[in-house]
mmCIF file of C-alpha atoms in Angstrom:
data_model
loop_
_atom_site.group_PDB
_atom_site.id
_atom_site.type_symbol
_atom_site.label_atom_id
_atom_site.label_comp_id
_atom_site.label_asym_id
_atom_site.label_seq_id
_atom_site.Cartn_x
_atom_site.Cartn_y
_atom_site.Cartn_z
ATOM 1 C CA UNK V 1 10.203 15.399 11.895
ATOM 2 C CA UNK V 2 7.743 14.293 9.218
ATOM 3 C CA UNK V 3 9.394 12.185 6.499
ATOM 4 C CA UNK V 4 7.699 11.361 3.188
ATOM 5 C CA UNK V 5 9.209 8.318 1.467
ATOM 6 C CA UNK V 6 8.059 7.586 -2.083
ATOM 7 C CA UNK V 7 8.921 4.906 -4.591
ATOM 8 C CA UNK V 8 10.089 6.586 -7.769
ATOM 9 C CA UNK V 9 10.654 5.963 -11.481
ATOM 10 C CA UNK V 10 11.655 8.128 -14.451
ATOM 11 C CA UNK V 11 8.035 8.897 -15.410
ATOM 12 C CA UNK V 12 6.666 9.526 -11.935
ATOM 13 C CA UNK V 13 7.006 13.260 -11.348
ATOM 14 C CA UNK V 14 3.258 13.902 -11.312
ATOM 15 C CA UNK V 15 2.550 11.053 -8.901
ATOM 16 C CA UNK V 16 5.204 12.189 -6.456
ATOM 17 C CA UNK V 17 4.092 15.814 -6.759
ATOM 18 C CA UNK V 18 0.548 14.737 -5.858
ATOM 19 C CA UNK V 19 1.931 12.942 -2.806
ATOM 20 C CA UNK V 20 3.915 16.049 -1.867
ATOM 21 C CA UNK V 21 0.750 18.151 -2.079
ATOM 22 C CA UNK V 22 -1.458 15.710 -0.183
ATOM 23 C CA UNK V 23 0.879 14.527 2.597
ATOM 24 C CA UNK V 24 2.550 17.086 4.889
ATOM 25 C CA UNK V 25 6.287 16.514 5.267
ATOM 26 C CA UNK V 26 9.525 18.154 6.310
ATOM 27 C CA UNK V 27 11.849 15.822 4.412
ATOM 28 C CA UNK V 28 11.381 14.039 1.085
ATOM 29 C CA UNK V 29 13.022 10.673 0.403
ATOM 30 C CA UNK V 30 12.807 9.009 -3.019
ATOM 31 C CA UNK V 31 13.652 5.328 -3.489
ATOM 32 C CA UNK V 32 14.429 3.681 -6.819
ATOM 33 C CA UNK V 33 17.039 2.846 -9.418
ATOM 34 C CA UNK V 34 19.834 5.430 -9.359
ATOM 35 C CA UNK V 35 19.478 5.835 -13.152
ATOM 36 C CA UNK V 36 16.420 8.017 -12.515
ATOM 37 C CA UNK V 37 18.762 10.677 -11.128
ATOM 38 C CA UNK V 38 19.389 11.675 -14.757
ATOM 39 C CA UNK V 39 15.684 11.879 -15.606
ATOM 40 C CA UNK V 40 13.633 15.022 -16.254
ATOM 41 C CA UNK V 41 11.192 13.854 -13.588
ATOM 42 C CA UNK V 42 13.864 13.922 -10.890
ATOM 43 C CA UNK V 43 15.190 17.283 -12.082
ATOM 44 C CA UNK V 44 11.687 18.748 -11.901
ATOM 45 C CA UNK V 45 11.086 17.599 -8.337
ATOM 46 C CA UNK V 46 14.591 18.527 -7.246
ATOM 47 C CA UNK V 47 14.177 22.071 -8.623
ATOM 48 C CA UNK V 48 10.913 22.517 -6.723
ATOM 49 C CA UNK V 49 12.442 21.300 -3.485
ATOM 50 C CA UNK V 50 15.451 23.585 -3.904
ATOM 51 C CA UNK V 51 13.132 26.548 -4.459
ATOM 52 C CA UNK V 52 11.474 25.680 -1.137
ATOM 53 C CA UNK V 53 14.869 25.503 0.554
ATOM 54 C CA UNK V 54 14.841 21.714 0.883
ATOM 55 C CA UNK V 55 17.002 18.888 -0.423
ATOM 56 C CA UNK V 56 15.980 15.398 -1.549
ATOM 57 C CA UNK V 57 17.415 12.241 -0.069
ATOM 58 C CA UNK V 58 17.665 9.592 -2.785
ATOM 59 C CA UNK V 59 17.921 5.960 -1.727
ATOM 60 C CA UNK V 60 19.142 3.388 -4.265
ATOM 61 C CA UNK V 61 17.489 -0.015 -4.026
ATOM 62 C CA UNK V 62 18.417 -3.343 -5.637
ATOM 63 C CA UNK V 63 15.639 -4.196 -8.102
ATOM 64 C CA UNK V 64 17.000 -7.537 -9.317
ATOM 65 C CA UNK V 65 15.867 -9.649 -6.365
ATOM 66 C CA UNK V 66 12.429 -9.236 -4.793
ATOM 67 C CA UNK V 67 13.305 -10.155 -1.223
ATOM 68 C CA UNK V 68 16.486 -8.068 -1.348
ATOM 69 C CA UNK V 69 14.270 -5.215 -2.499
ATOM 70 C CA UNK V 70 11.886 -5.772 0.419
ATOM 71 C CA UNK V 71 14.817 -5.830 2.828
ATOM 72 C CA UNK V 72 16.236 -2.654 1.304
ATOM 73 C CA UNK V 73 12.999 -0.680 1.554
ATOM 74 C CA UNK V 74 12.425 -1.987 5.089
ATOM 75 C CA UNK V 75 15.854 -0.685 6.080
ATOM 76 C CA UNK V 76 15.138 2.705 4.493
ATOM 77 C CA UNK V 77 11.849 3.061 6.374
ATOM 78 C CA UNK V 78 13.412 1.999 9.659
ATOM 79 C CA UNK V 79 16.427 4.266 9.293
ATOM 80 C CA UNK V 80 14.413 7.362 8.434
ATOM 81 C CA UNK V 81 12.029 6.557 11.278
ATOM 82 C CA UNK V 82 15.042 6.994 13.581
ATOM 83 C CA UNK V 83 13.742 4.638 16.278
ATOM 84 C CA UNK V 84 10.340 6.309 16.331
ATOM 85 C CA UNK V 85 11.653 9.872 16.572
ATOM 86 C CA UNK V 86 10.386 10.724 13.073
ATOM 87 C CA UNK V 87 6.904 10.234 11.634
ATOM 88 C CA UNK V 88 7.353 8.370 8.344
ATOM 89 C CA UNK V 89 4.672 7.992 5.675
ATOM 90 C CA UNK V 90 5.095 6.023 2.458
ATOM 91 C CA UNK V 91 3.692 6.515 -1.051
ATOM 92 C CA UNK V 92 3.961 3.423 -3.278
ATOM 93 C CA UNK V 93 2.543 4.749 -6.560
ATOM 94 C CA UNK V 94 5.931 5.400 -8.194
ATOM 95 C CA UNK V 95 8.413 3.050 -9.809
ATOM 96 C CA UNK V 96 7.829 -0.456 -11.116
ATOM 97 C CA UNK V 97 5.118 -2.823 -9.890
ATOM 98 C CA UNK V 98 7.872 -4.953 -8.355
ATOM 99 C CA UNK V 99 9.138 -1.964 -6.377
ATOM 100 C CA UNK V 100 5.601 -1.057 -5.293
ATOM 101 C CA UNK V 101 4.899 -4.628 -4.128
ATOM 102 C CA UNK V 102 8.172 -4.747 -2.215
ATOM 103 C CA UNK V 103 7.554 -1.352 -0.612
ATOM 104 C CA UNK V 104 4.059 -2.437 0.443
ATOM 105 C CA UNK V 105 5.400 -5.592 2.066
ATOM 106 C CA UNK V 106 8.149 -3.564 3.741
ATOM 107 C CA UNK V 107 5.545 -1.162 5.128
ATOM 108 C CA UNK V 108 3.613 -4.052 6.662
ATOM 109 C CA UNK V 109 6.850 -5.396 8.091
ATOM 110 C CA UNK V 110 7.870 -2.115 9.693
ATOM 111 C CA UNK V 111 4.410 -0.698 10.415
ATOM 112 C CA UNK V 112 4.477 2.519 8.366
ATOM 113 C CA UNK V 113 1.424 4.534 7.311
ATOM 114 C CA UNK V 114 1.106 3.936 3.569
ATOM 115 C CA UNK V 115 -0.714 5.555 0.642
ATOM 116 C CA UNK V 116 -1.116 4.884 -3.051
ATOM 117 C CA UNK V 117 -1.536 8.290 -4.661
ATOM 118 C CA UNK V 118 -2.333 8.563 -8.350
ATOM 119 C CA UNK V 119 -5.619 9.940 -9.674
ATOM 120 C CA UNK V 120 -7.061 9.160 -6.260
ATOM 121 C CA UNK V 121 -5.703 8.744 -2.738
ATOM 122 C CA UNK V 122 -5.869 5.233 -1.324
ATOM 123 C CA UNK V 123 -4.864 4.952 2.322
ATOM 124 C CA UNK V 124 -3.922 1.449 3.400
ATOM 125 C CA UNK V 125 -5.025 0.335 6.875
ATOM 126 C CA UNK V 126 -1.569 -0.348 8.276
ATOM 127 C CA UNK V 127 -1.024 -0.196 12.037
ATOM 128 C CA UNK V 128 2.386 0.429 13.518
ATOM 129 C CA UNK V 129 4.167 -2.872 13.982
ATOM 130 C CA UNK V 130 1.312 -4.917 12.501
ATOM 131 C CA UNK V 131 1.216 -7.008 9.318
ATOM 132 C CA UNK V 132 -1.826 -7.220 7.054
ATOM 133 C CA UNK V 133 -2.843 -10.524 8.652
ATOM 134 C CA UNK V 134 -2.444 -9.019 12.123
ATOM 135 C CA UNK V 135 -4.626 -6.061 11.139
ATOM 136 C CA UNK V 136 -7.632 -8.277 10.279
ATOM 137 C CA UNK V 137 -9.244 -11.277 11.919
ATOM 138 C CA UNK V 138 -8.734 -14.701 10.277
ATOM 139 C CA UNK V 139 -12.356 -14.615 9.077
ATOM 140 C CA UNK V 140 -11.882 -11.175 7.520
ATOM 141 C CA UNK V 141 -8.685 -12.244 5.756
ATOM 142 C CA UNK V 142 -10.397 -15.365 4.468
ATOM 143 C CA UNK V 143 -13.304 -13.366 3.049
ATOM 144 C CA UNK V 144 -10.940 -10.884 1.389
ATOM 145 C CA UNK V 145 -9.059 -13.778 -0.220
ATOM 146 C CA UNK V 146 -12.308 -15.481 -1.278
ATOM 147 C CA UNK V 147 -13.517 -12.335 -3.065
ATOM 148 C CA UNK V 148 -10.114 -11.746 -4.640
ATOM 149 C CA UNK V 149 -10.320 -10.058 -8.030
ATOM 150 C CA UNK V 150 -13.838 -11.389 -8.641
ATOM 151 C CA UNK V 151 -17.403 -10.193 -7.995
ATOM 152 C CA UNK V 152 -19.035 -13.217 -6.279
ATOM 153 C CA UNK V 153 -22.566 -13.381 -4.905
ATOM 154 C CA UNK V 154 -22.952 -12.744 -1.194
ATOM 155 C CA UNK V 155 -24.845 -16.010 -0.690
ATOM 156 C CA UNK V 156 -22.057 -18.033 -2.280
ATOM 157 C CA UNK V 157 -19.483 -16.315 -0.072
ATOM 158 C CA UNK V 158 -21.441 -17.025 3.086
ATOM 159 C CA UNK V 159 -21.797 -20.690 2.084
ATOM 160 C CA UNK V 160 -18.103 -20.851 1.283
ATOM 161 C CA UNK V 161 -17.169 -19.513 4.717
ATOM 162 C CA UNK V 162 -17.874 -23.022 5.998
ATOM 163 C CA UNK V 163 -19.313 -24.202 9.292
ATOM 164 C CA UNK V 164 -19.569 -20.756 10.916
ATOM 165 C CA UNK V 165 -23.097 -19.425 11.319
ATOM 166 C CA UNK V 166 -24.731 -17.216 8.730
ATOM 167 C CA UNK V 167 -24.903 -14.454 11.342
ATOM 168 C CA UNK V 168 -21.133 -14.669 11.892
ATOM 169 C CA UNK V 169 -20.413 -14.486 8.158
ATOM 170 C CA UNK V 170 -22.762 -11.538 7.734
ATOM 171 C CA UNK V 171 -21.019 -9.791 10.638
ATOM 172 C CA UNK V 172 -17.651 -10.181 8.860
ATOM 173 C CA UNK V 173 -19.156 -8.619 5.726
ATOM 174 C CA UNK V 174 -20.527 -5.687 7.758
ATOM 175 C CA UNK V 175 -17.172 -5.161 9.456
ATOM 176 C CA UNK V 176 -15.287 -5.023 6.151
ATOM 177 C CA UNK V 177 -17.899 -2.736 4.579
ATOM 178 C CA UNK V 178 -17.548 -0.362 7.528
ATOM 179 C CA UNK V 179 -13.797 -0.262 6.934
ATOM 180 C CA UNK V 180 -14.311 0.577 3.263
ATOM 181 C CA UNK V 181 -12.992 -2.755 2.019
ATOM 182 C CA UNK V 182 -16.073 -3.898 0.068
ATOM 183 C CA UNK V 183 -18.312 -2.603 -2.725
ATOM 184 C CA UNK V 184 -21.826 -4.158 -2.863
ATOM 185 C CA UNK V 185 -23.752 -4.410 -6.136
ATOM 186 C CA UNK V 186 -27.222 -5.827 -6.838
ATOM 187 C CA UNK V 187 -27.314 -7.921 -10.014
ATOM 188 C CA UNK V 188 -29.970 -10.432 -11.082
ATOM 189 C CA UNK V 189 -31.728 -9.936 -7.739
ATOM 190 C CA UNK V 190 -28.580 -10.999 -5.878
ATOM 191 C CA UNK V 191 -26.067 -8.971 -3.883
ATOM 192 C CA UNK V 192 -22.547 -9.290 -5.275
ATOM 193 C CA UNK V 193 -19.411 -8.085 -3.515
ATOM 194 C CA UNK V 194 -16.125 -6.820 -4.885
ATOM 195 C CA UNK V 195 -13.116 -5.296 -3.179
ATOM 196 C CA UNK V 196 -12.728 -1.518 -3.128
ATOM 197 C CA UNK V 197 -9.397 0.004 -4.239
ATOM 198 C CA UNK V 198 -8.284 -0.112 -0.606
ATOM 199 C CA UNK V 199 -9.500 -3.705 -0.312
ATOM 200 C CA UNK V 200 -7.539 -4.692 -3.416
ATOM 201 C CA UNK V 201 -4.382 -3.171 -1.959
ATOM 202 C CA UNK V 202 -4.951 -5.140 1.248
ATOM 203 C CA UNK V 203 -5.461 -8.323 -0.801
ATOM 204 C CA UNK V 204 -2.176 -7.680 -2.550
ATOM 205 C CA UNK V 205 -0.445 -7.143 0.791
ATOM 206 C CA UNK V 206 -1.976 -10.315 2.257
ATOM 207 C CA UNK V 207 -0.742 -12.319 -0.718
ATOM 208 C CA UNK V 208 2.704 -10.756 -0.406
ATOM 209 C CA UNK V 209 2.986 -11.470 3.322
ATOM 210 C CA UNK V 210 1.974 -15.063 2.646
ATOM 211 C CA UNK V 211 4.713 -15.350 0.024
ATOM 212 C CA UNK V 212 7.198 -13.712 2.404
ATOM 213 C CA UNK V 213 6.556 -16.444 5.005
ATOM 214 C CA UNK V 214 7.178 -19.155 2.403
ATOM 215 C CA UNK V 215 10.521 -17.765 1.251
#
């Protein structure tokens, strides 16, 4: 069975409806504060699902403590995966930023295919059972962290990569470009790099997994 899990808030009907249109599913699961059950957004989605002959599973999560939230979403993903019997996908565009961050970290913990669907679809490169740091080589993770939210020059990045050869650093850049992580831009006769929307989501996940290890 295909299960679509989405984070959800009282203003997120359109985002969840986009996810419902873009991601095939047999069962819809919404996760958030149970106060949204009284919202117009929930009523709208619930009515559409009832018209299609389906019901919504709503999962309440504790939003007062970040790590408790991560644990809660991880448990939801694992339970609905039913030991691998179901194919679970996750949309993290709904709810608060805290809930989205926790859901992203939970997805990397559990290894669940994850999307951020708003005006555009961003698919995160999550492999089953692999964290963000496991998905990329140490050199790739380092380059992603070095670029961060900035737009540094390629030459400065290569120098900052340290004692590795220029050819090795350039190979890392090519690998990340091929995966859609980087956006090149020529400015003042220099190539500058920034992270694509997918790259920024990976950066956020890398930072979150680092924080998770420190807790």
